[in-house]
Short mmCIF file of C-alpha atoms in Angstrom, two decimals:
data_model
loop_
_atom_site.label_atom_id
_atom_site.label_comp_id
_atom_site.label_asym_id
_atom_site.label_seq_id
_atom_site.Cartn_x
_atom_site.Cartn_y
_atom_site.Cartn_z
CA MET Z 30 3.42 -8.32 -23.29
CA SER Z 31 1.56 -5.21 -22.30
CA PHE Z 32 1.89 -3.79 -18.78
CA ALA Z 33 -1.80 -4.37 -17.98
CA GLU Z 34 -1.20 -8.09 -18.77
CA GLN Z 35 1.68 -8.03 -16.48
CA VAL Z 36 -0.46 -6.84 -13.84
CA LYS Z 37 -3.04 -9.53 -14.58
CA ASP Z 38 -0.59 -12.37 -14.80
CA GLU Z 39 0.54 -11.25 -11.30
CA LEU Z 40 -3.08 -10.85 -9.85
CA ALA Z 41 -4.01 -14.22 -11.22
CA ARG Z 42 -1.37 -15.77 -9.02
CA VAL Z 43 -2.53 -14.20 -5.83
CA VAL Z 44 -4.73 -16.27 -3.72
CA PRO Z 45 -6.30 -14.67 -0.70
CA THR Z 46 -6.18 -16.75 2.40
CA GLU Z 47 -9.62 -15.79 3.66
CA VAL Z 48 -12.73 -17.73 2.04
CA GLU Z 49 -14.70 -14.32 2.07
CA ALA Z 50 -11.90 -12.60 0.07
CA ARG Z 51 -11.74 -15.42 -2.50
CA ARG Z 52 -15.62 -15.03 -2.72
CA SER Z 53 -15.50 -11.24 -3.09
CA GLU Z 54 -12.84 -11.46 -5.74
CA LEU Z 55 -15.21 -14.17 -7.61
CA THR Z 56 -18.06 -11.92 -7.33
CA ALA Z 57 -16.19 -8.59 -8.72
CA LEU Z 58 -14.62 -10.80 -11.33
CA LEU Z 59 -18.06 -12.35 -12.64
CA ARG Z 60 -19.87 -9.00 -12.26
CA MET Z 61 -17.25 -7.28 -14.38
CA GLY Z 62 -16.80 -9.74 -17.19
CA GLY Z 63 -19.82 -11.93 -17.06
CA SER Z 64 -23.28 -11.83 -18.62
CA LEU Z 65 -26.34 -13.62 -17.37
CA VAL Z 66 -28.14 -16.47 -19.19
CA MET Z 67 -31.45 -17.73 -18.45
CA GLY Z 68 -33.09 -21.32 -19.12
CA ASN Z 69 -33.97 -24.43 -17.67
CA GLY Z 70 -36.02 -22.83 -14.83
CA GLY Z 71 -33.02 -20.66 -13.72
CA ALA Z 72 -30.15 -18.54 -14.25
CA GLY Z 73 -26.59 -19.00 -15.24
CA ILE Z 74 -23.54 -16.93 -16.36
CA ARG Z 75 -21.08 -16.79 -19.11
CA PHE Z 76 -17.84 -15.31 -18.69
CA VAL Z 77 -15.31 -14.40 -21.49
CA THR Z 78 -11.88 -13.35 -21.32
CA HIS Z 79 -8.76 -13.27 -23.69
CA HIS Z 80 -6.44 -13.64 -20.56
CA ASN Z 81 -5.77 -17.62 -19.89
CA PRO Z 82 -4.54 -17.00 -16.16
CA THR Z 83 -7.68 -15.37 -15.38
CA ALA Z 84 -10.02 -18.04 -16.89
CA ARG Z 85 -7.98 -20.58 -15.00
CA LYS Z 86 -8.40 -18.84 -11.67
CA MET Z 87 -12.13 -18.23 -12.25
CA LEU Z 88 -12.53 -21.91 -12.97
CA THR Z 89 -10.65 -22.85 -9.77
CA TYR Z 90 -12.72 -20.28 -7.66
CA VAL Z 91 -16.07 -21.54 -9.03
CA LYS Z 92 -15.16 -25.39 -8.31
CA ALA Z 93 -14.16 -24.33 -5.02
CA THR Z 94 -16.81 -22.10 -4.11
CA GLY Z 95 -19.98 -23.56 -5.27
CA GLY Z 96 -18.97 -27.21 -6.16
CA ILE Z 97 -19.76 -26.37 -9.93
CA VAL Z 98 -17.75 -27.40 -13.04
CA PRO Z 99 -18.37 -24.55 -15.64
CA GLN Z 100 -18.46 -25.35 -19.40
CA VAL Z 101 -15.32 -24.21 -21.05
CA MET Z 102 -14.78 -23.35 -24.49
CA VAL Z 103 -11.57 -22.19 -26.31
CA ARG Z 104 -11.78 -20.21 -29.67
CA ARG Z 105 -8.30 -20.03 -31.29
CA GLY Z 106 -6.93 -16.72 -32.26
CA ASN Z 107 -6.34 -15.93 -35.89
CA LYS Z 108 -4.38 -13.46 -37.84
CA LEU Z 109 -6.73 -10.62 -37.03
CA ARG Z 110 -7.16 -11.50 -33.43
CA LYS Z 111 -4.05 -13.56 -31.93
CA LYS Z 112 -5.27 -14.17 -28.75
CA ASN Z 113 -7.41 -16.94 -27.76
CA VAL Z 114 -11.05 -16.34 -26.33
CA TYR Z 115 -12.02 -18.38 -23.25
CA THR Z 116 -15.61 -18.59 -22.42
CA LEU Z 117 -16.79 -20.32 -19.42
CA THR Z 118 -20.45 -20.87 -18.66
CA ILE Z 119 -22.27 -21.77 -15.50
CA LEU Z 120 -25.31 -23.59 -17.12
CA PRO Z 121 -28.51 -22.01 -16.19
CA GLY Z 122 -30.88 -23.84 -13.92
CA PRO Z 123 -31.65 -23.93 -10.12
CA ILE Z 124 -28.11 -24.83 -9.22
CA GLY Z 125 -26.52 -21.95 -11.25
CA GLN Z 126 -29.39 -19.55 -9.92
CA ARG Z 127 -28.56 -20.40 -6.17
CA PHE Z 128 -24.79 -20.14 -6.78
CA LEU Z 129 -25.27 -16.59 -8.21
CA GLU Z 130 -27.61 -15.39 -5.54
CA GLU Z 131 -25.08 -16.62 -2.86
CA LEU Z 132 -22.51 -14.52 -4.59
CA GLY Z 133 -24.90 -11.48 -4.51
CA LEU Z 134 -25.17 -11.33 -8.33
CA LEU Z 135 -28.79 -11.87 -8.04
CA PRO Z 136 -31.29 -10.19 -8.22
CA VAL Z 137 -29.57 -8.06 -10.93
CA THR Z 138 -31.54 -4.96 -9.89
CA GLU Z 139 -29.59 -4.85 -6.63
CA ILE Z 140 -26.07 -4.46 -6.11
CA ARG Z 141 -25.07 -4.64 -2.35
CA ASP Z 142 -21.26 -5.59 -2.79
CA ASP Z 143 -20.26 -2.82 -0.56
CA GLU Z 144 -22.45 -4.05 2.34
CA MET Z 145 -21.64 -7.77 1.70
CA PHE Z 146 -17.94 -7.18 1.64
CA ARG Z 147 -16.59 -5.02 4.35
CA GLY Z 148 -13.27 -5.86 5.44
CA ARG Z 149 -10.01 -4.23 4.12
CA GLU Z 150 -8.63 -7.61 2.88
CA VAL Z 151 -11.97 -8.47 1.41
CA ARG Z 152 -12.09 -5.34 -0.52
CA ARG Z 153 -8.47 -5.56 -1.64
CA ALA Z 154 -9.62 -8.95 -3.34
CA TYR Z 155 -12.72 -7.24 -4.70
CA LEU Z 156 -10.70 -4.59 -6.59
CA ALA Z 157 -8.05 -7.39 -7.90
CA GLY Z 158 -11.18 -9.18 -9.17
CA ALA Z 159 -12.48 -6.24 -11.09
CA PHE Z 160 -9.45 -5.38 -12.53
CA LEU Z 161 -8.85 -9.08 -13.64
CA GLY Z 162 -12.36 -9.16 -15.11
CA GLY Z 163 -12.22 -5.65 -16.92
CA GLY Z 164 -9.23 -3.42 -15.90
CA SER Z 165 -6.50 -1.84 -17.77
CA VAL Z 166 -3.63 0.35 -16.87
CA ASN Z 167 -1.07 2.33 -19.06
CA ARG Z 168 2.63 1.25 -18.98
CA PRO Z 169 4.48 3.48 -16.72
CA GLN Z 170 6.42 5.33 -19.47
CA GLY Z 171 3.21 6.86 -20.65
CA ASP Z 172 0.61 9.05 -19.04
CA TYR Z 173 -0.70 7.66 -15.58
CA HIS Z 174 -3.95 6.10 -16.19
CA LEU Z 175 -5.74 3.00 -14.58
CA GLU Z 176 -9.28 2.35 -15.37
CA PHE Z 177 -12.32 -0.28 -14.89
CA VAL Z 178 -14.71 -0.58 -17.60
CA THR Z 179 -18.27 -1.61 -16.69
CA GLU Z 180 -21.90 -1.28 -18.56
CA SER Z 181 -23.40 -0.76 -15.08
CA ILE Z 182 -23.41 2.77 -13.50
CA ALA Z 183 -24.49 0.83 -10.29
CA PHE Z 184 -21.45 -1.29 -10.27
CA ALA Z 185 -19.30 1.64 -11.30
CA THR Z 186 -20.58 3.37 -8.29
CA THR Z 187 -19.68 0.48 -6.12
CA LEU Z 188 -16.17 0.34 -7.18
CA VAL Z 189 -15.83 4.24 -6.20
CA SER Z 190 -16.98 3.30 -2.95
CA MET Z 191 -14.59 0.31 -2.60
CA LEU Z 192 -11.93 2.52 -3.64
CA LYS Z 193 -12.80 5.05 -1.00
CA THR Z 194 -11.97 2.52 1.49
CA PHE Z 195 -8.36 2.95 0.76
CA ARG Z 196 -8.47 6.77 0.35
CA LEU Z 197 -8.52 6.48 -3.42
CA GLN Z 198 -10.57 8.98 -5.39
CA GLY Z 199 -12.00 7.17 -8.36
CA ARG Z 200 -13.70 9.20 -11.16
CA ILE Z 201 -16.56 8.04 -13.23
CA VAL Z 202 -17.04 9.12 -16.91
CA GLU Z 203 -19.40 7.77 -19.54
CA ARG Z 204 -17.94 6.44 -22.79
CA LYS Z 205 -20.32 5.23 -25.21
CA ASP Z 206 -22.26 2.54 -23.68
CA ASP Z 207 -19.78 1.85 -20.90
CA TYR Z 208 -18.83 3.55 -17.62
CA ILE Z 209 -15.22 3.98 -16.81
CA VAL Z 210 -13.93 4.26 -13.23
CA TYR Z 211 -10.63 5.72 -13.47
CA LEU Z 212 -7.50 7.00 -11.52
CA LYS Z 213 -5.03 9.62 -13.16
CA THR Z 214 -2.21 10.33 -10.86
CA GLY Z 215 1.17 8.16 -10.60
CA GLU Z 216 0.44 8.01 -6.81
CA SER Z 217 -2.79 6.56 -6.90
CA VAL Z 218 -2.19 4.06 -9.62
CA ALA Z 219 0.91 3.04 -7.54
CA ARG Z 220 -1.24 2.80 -4.46
CA LEU Z 221 -3.84 0.62 -6.15
CA LEU Z 222 -1.39 -1.74 -7.61
CA GLN Z 223 -0.02 -2.19 -4.02
CA ILE Z 224 -3.58 -2.64 -2.64
CA MET Z 225 -4.48 -5.30 -5.00
CA GLY Z 226 -1.31 -7.31 -4.49
CA ALA Z 227 0.65 -6.47 -7.74
CA ASP Z 228 4.09 -6.38 -6.09
CA GLN Z 229 6.37 -6.72 -8.95
CA ALA Z 230 4.35 -4.43 -11.42
CA LEU Z 231 4.36 -1.90 -8.40
CA LEU Z 232 8.24 -2.25 -8.24
CA GLU Z 233 8.50 -1.60 -12.15
CA PHE Z 234 6.00 1.26 -12.07
CA GLU Z 235 7.76 2.95 -9.20
CA ASN Z 236 11.18 2.58 -10.79
CA VAL Z 237 9.99 4.03 -13.96
CA ARG Z 238 8.11 6.96 -12.18
CA VAL Z 239 11.17 7.97 -10.19
CA LEU Z 240 13.04 7.95 -13.33
CA LYS Z 241 10.48 10.04 -15.05
CA ASP Z 242 10.03 12.46 -12.05
CA MET Z 243 13.80 13.11 -12.02
CA ARG Z 244 13.96 13.79 -15.77
CA ASN Z 245 11.15 16.02 -15.52
CA GLN Z 246 12.77 17.94 -12.56
CA VAL Z 247 15.93 18.12 -14.62
CA ASN Z 248 14.04 19.68 -17.70
CA ARG Z 249 12.40 22.11 -15.64
CA VAL Z 250 15.81 23.27 -14.19
CA VAL Z 251 17.52 23.23 -17.61
CA ASN Z 252 14.51 25.24 -19.02
CA CYS Z 253 14.52 27.60 -15.97
CA GLU Z 254 18.28 28.27 -16.79
CA THR Z 255 17.83 28.36 -20.60
CA ALA Z 256 15.18 31.04 -20.09
CA ASN Z 257 17.22 33.01 -17.48
CA LEU Z 258 20.15 32.88 -19.85
CA GLN Z 259 18.03 34.03 -22.69
CA LYS Z 260 16.90 37.04 -20.32
CA THR Z 261 20.57 37.93 -19.69
CA VAL Z 262 21.45 37.78 -23.29
CA ASP Z 263 18.63 40.03 -24.19
CA ALA Z 264 19.34 42.44 -21.46
CA ALA Z 265 23.00 42.76 -22.52
CA VAL Z 266 22.15 43.19 -26.13
CA ARG Z 267 19.75 46.09 -25.15
CA GLN Z 268 22.52 47.64 -23.05
CA LEU Z 269 24.93 47.42 -25.76
CA ARG Z 270 22.63 48.86 -28.25
CA ASP Z 271 21.94 51.93 -25.88
CA ILE Z 272 25.48 52.55 -25.21
CA GLU Z 273 26.51 52.32 -28.81
CA LEU Z 274 24.01 55.09 -29.50
CA ILE Z 275 25.13 57.13 -26.76
CA ARG Z 276 29.03 56.79 -27.89
CA SER Z 277 28.04 57.74 -31.42
CA VAL Z 278 26.00 60.76 -30.70
CA GLN Z 279 27.67 62.40 -27.79
CA SER Z 280 30.75 60.16 -26.87
CA LEU Z 281 30.89 58.28 -23.46
CA HIS Z 282 33.17 60.80 -22.03
CA THR Z 283 30.27 63.31 -21.54
CA LEU Z 284 28.63 60.87 -19.23
CA PRO Z 285 28.61 61.35 -15.41
CA PRO Z 286 31.50 59.09 -13.84
CA ARG Z 287 29.32 56.48 -12.66
CA LEU Z 288 27.33 56.02 -16.04
CA LYS Z 289 30.62 55.98 -17.92
CA GLU Z 290 32.09 53.22 -15.79
CA ALA Z 291 28.88 51.02 -16.27
CA ALA Z 292 29.20 51.70 -20.12
CA GLU Z 293 32.70 50.66 -20.31
CA LEU Z 294 32.06 47.67 -18.31
CA ARG Z 295 29.58 46.49 -20.51
CA LEU Z 296 31.62 47.21 -23.42
CA ALA Z 297 34.54 45.28 -22.22
CA HIS Z 298 32.36 42.20 -21.04
CA PRO Z 299 29.25 42.06 -23.45
CA ASP Z 300 28.22 38.51 -22.20
CA VAL Z 301 28.77 38.74 -18.43
CA PRO Z 302 25.44 38.47 -16.31
CA LEU Z 303 24.58 41.54 -14.31
CA ARG Z 304 25.44 40.09 -10.85
CA GLU Z 305 28.96 39.23 -12.25
CA LEU Z 306 29.49 42.45 -13.90
CA ALA Z 307 28.89 44.28 -10.51
CA GLY Z 308 31.84 42.43 -8.95
CA TYR Z 309 34.22 44.06 -11.77
CA THR Z 310 33.55 47.57 -10.44
CA ASP Z 311 36.08 49.15 -8.12
CA LYS Z 312 33.94 49.43 -5.11
CA LYS Z 313 32.16 46.15 -5.63
CA MET Z 314 28.77 47.62 -6.49
CA THR Z 315 25.60 45.62 -5.95
CA LYS Z 316 23.65 43.94 -8.93
CA SER Z 317 20.61 46.47 -8.14
CA GLY Z 318 23.05 49.53 -8.16
CA LEU Z 319 24.27 48.51 -11.60
CA TYR Z 320 20.97 47.75 -12.81
CA HIS Z 321 19.71 51.37 -12.01
CA ARG Z 322 22.98 52.79 -14.06
CA PHE Z 323 21.91 50.80 -16.96
CA ARG Z 324 18.32 52.12 -16.62
CA LYS Z 325 19.73 55.74 -16.68
CA LEU Z 326 21.69 54.83 -19.79
CA SER Z 327 18.57 53.36 -21.45
CA ASP Z 328 16.58 56.71 -20.66
CA LEU Z 329 19.30 58.61 -22.06
CA ALA Z 330 19.44 56.50 -25.24
CA ASP Z 331 15.69 56.92 -25.58
CA VAL Z 332 15.78 60.73 -25.32
CA LEU Z 333 18.64 60.61 -28.17
CA ARG Z 334 16.39 58.46 -30.28
CA ALA Z 335 13.40 60.68 -29.76
CA GLN Z 336 15.48 63.61 -30.91
CA ALA Z 337 16.82 62.00 -33.85
CA GLN Z 338 13.29 61.22 -34.86
CA ASP Z 339 12.16 64.75 -34.50
CA ARG Z 340 14.96 65.83 -36.93
CA GLY Z 341 13.91 63.27 -39.24
CA GLU Z 342 17.08 61.19 -38.84
CA SER Z 343 16.82 57.29 -38.56
#
């Protein structure tokens, strides 16, 4: 079972106590997953889903809200598409049309859901209904992403407005013939799961998110330490190369005492970091002081290389 299905299973079991909240959830559910049908002097709606708990919840809500018994059809899954397809139809006619008008689904040219459904609890239910009808969310182990898919730009805009109620910034992107309203951060996805009432899914999501964040933090520290270690090794190799050149050309005994001490320290401790190496000096020199000594040794080695090049030596 996918994580999105887990979320939907949980949301399908959540029944708001307020009548208006159940009404808003049904409106969003039908607006997201339904399509209008016309005939018999009125309108009806056909709702299609692969998710059995959502189909049962929609059936219960319609019976309770409008006193209508939808026509139910189940198409069994096959080898290519294993999931059953559930089609619930409110037959077109005057009764169906009145039911859709009461939910704000008619006229189709107007979407006034953000005006009809204003309370926070009502809007929580609305977002849950929209997710049941056409939402999806990545498993927490992957990239953080939650989205609603709709064919209507007006409905997509309404969803963004509903999300703003809870200080969530939904984005809209067009994908083929659909409009996608999405959230892309772990914090925003977790917040919406909590808002919609998917508490168990939220707990799983947050547990994985904490582990991911810890793992990422450890990786950053390890990468940083690895980079610092590489810098230390590279610096030590350069210093040793310079010192060996000086020793081979003019001997270390010709150096000023401070530079000679630094050179002999590096030769004695080729893999010790600069800060630790500074502690080996008699006068406990600072890292900065030792660094400047190696810079002078490097400058001297560069002069010797230039002289060798001028003489045609390698």
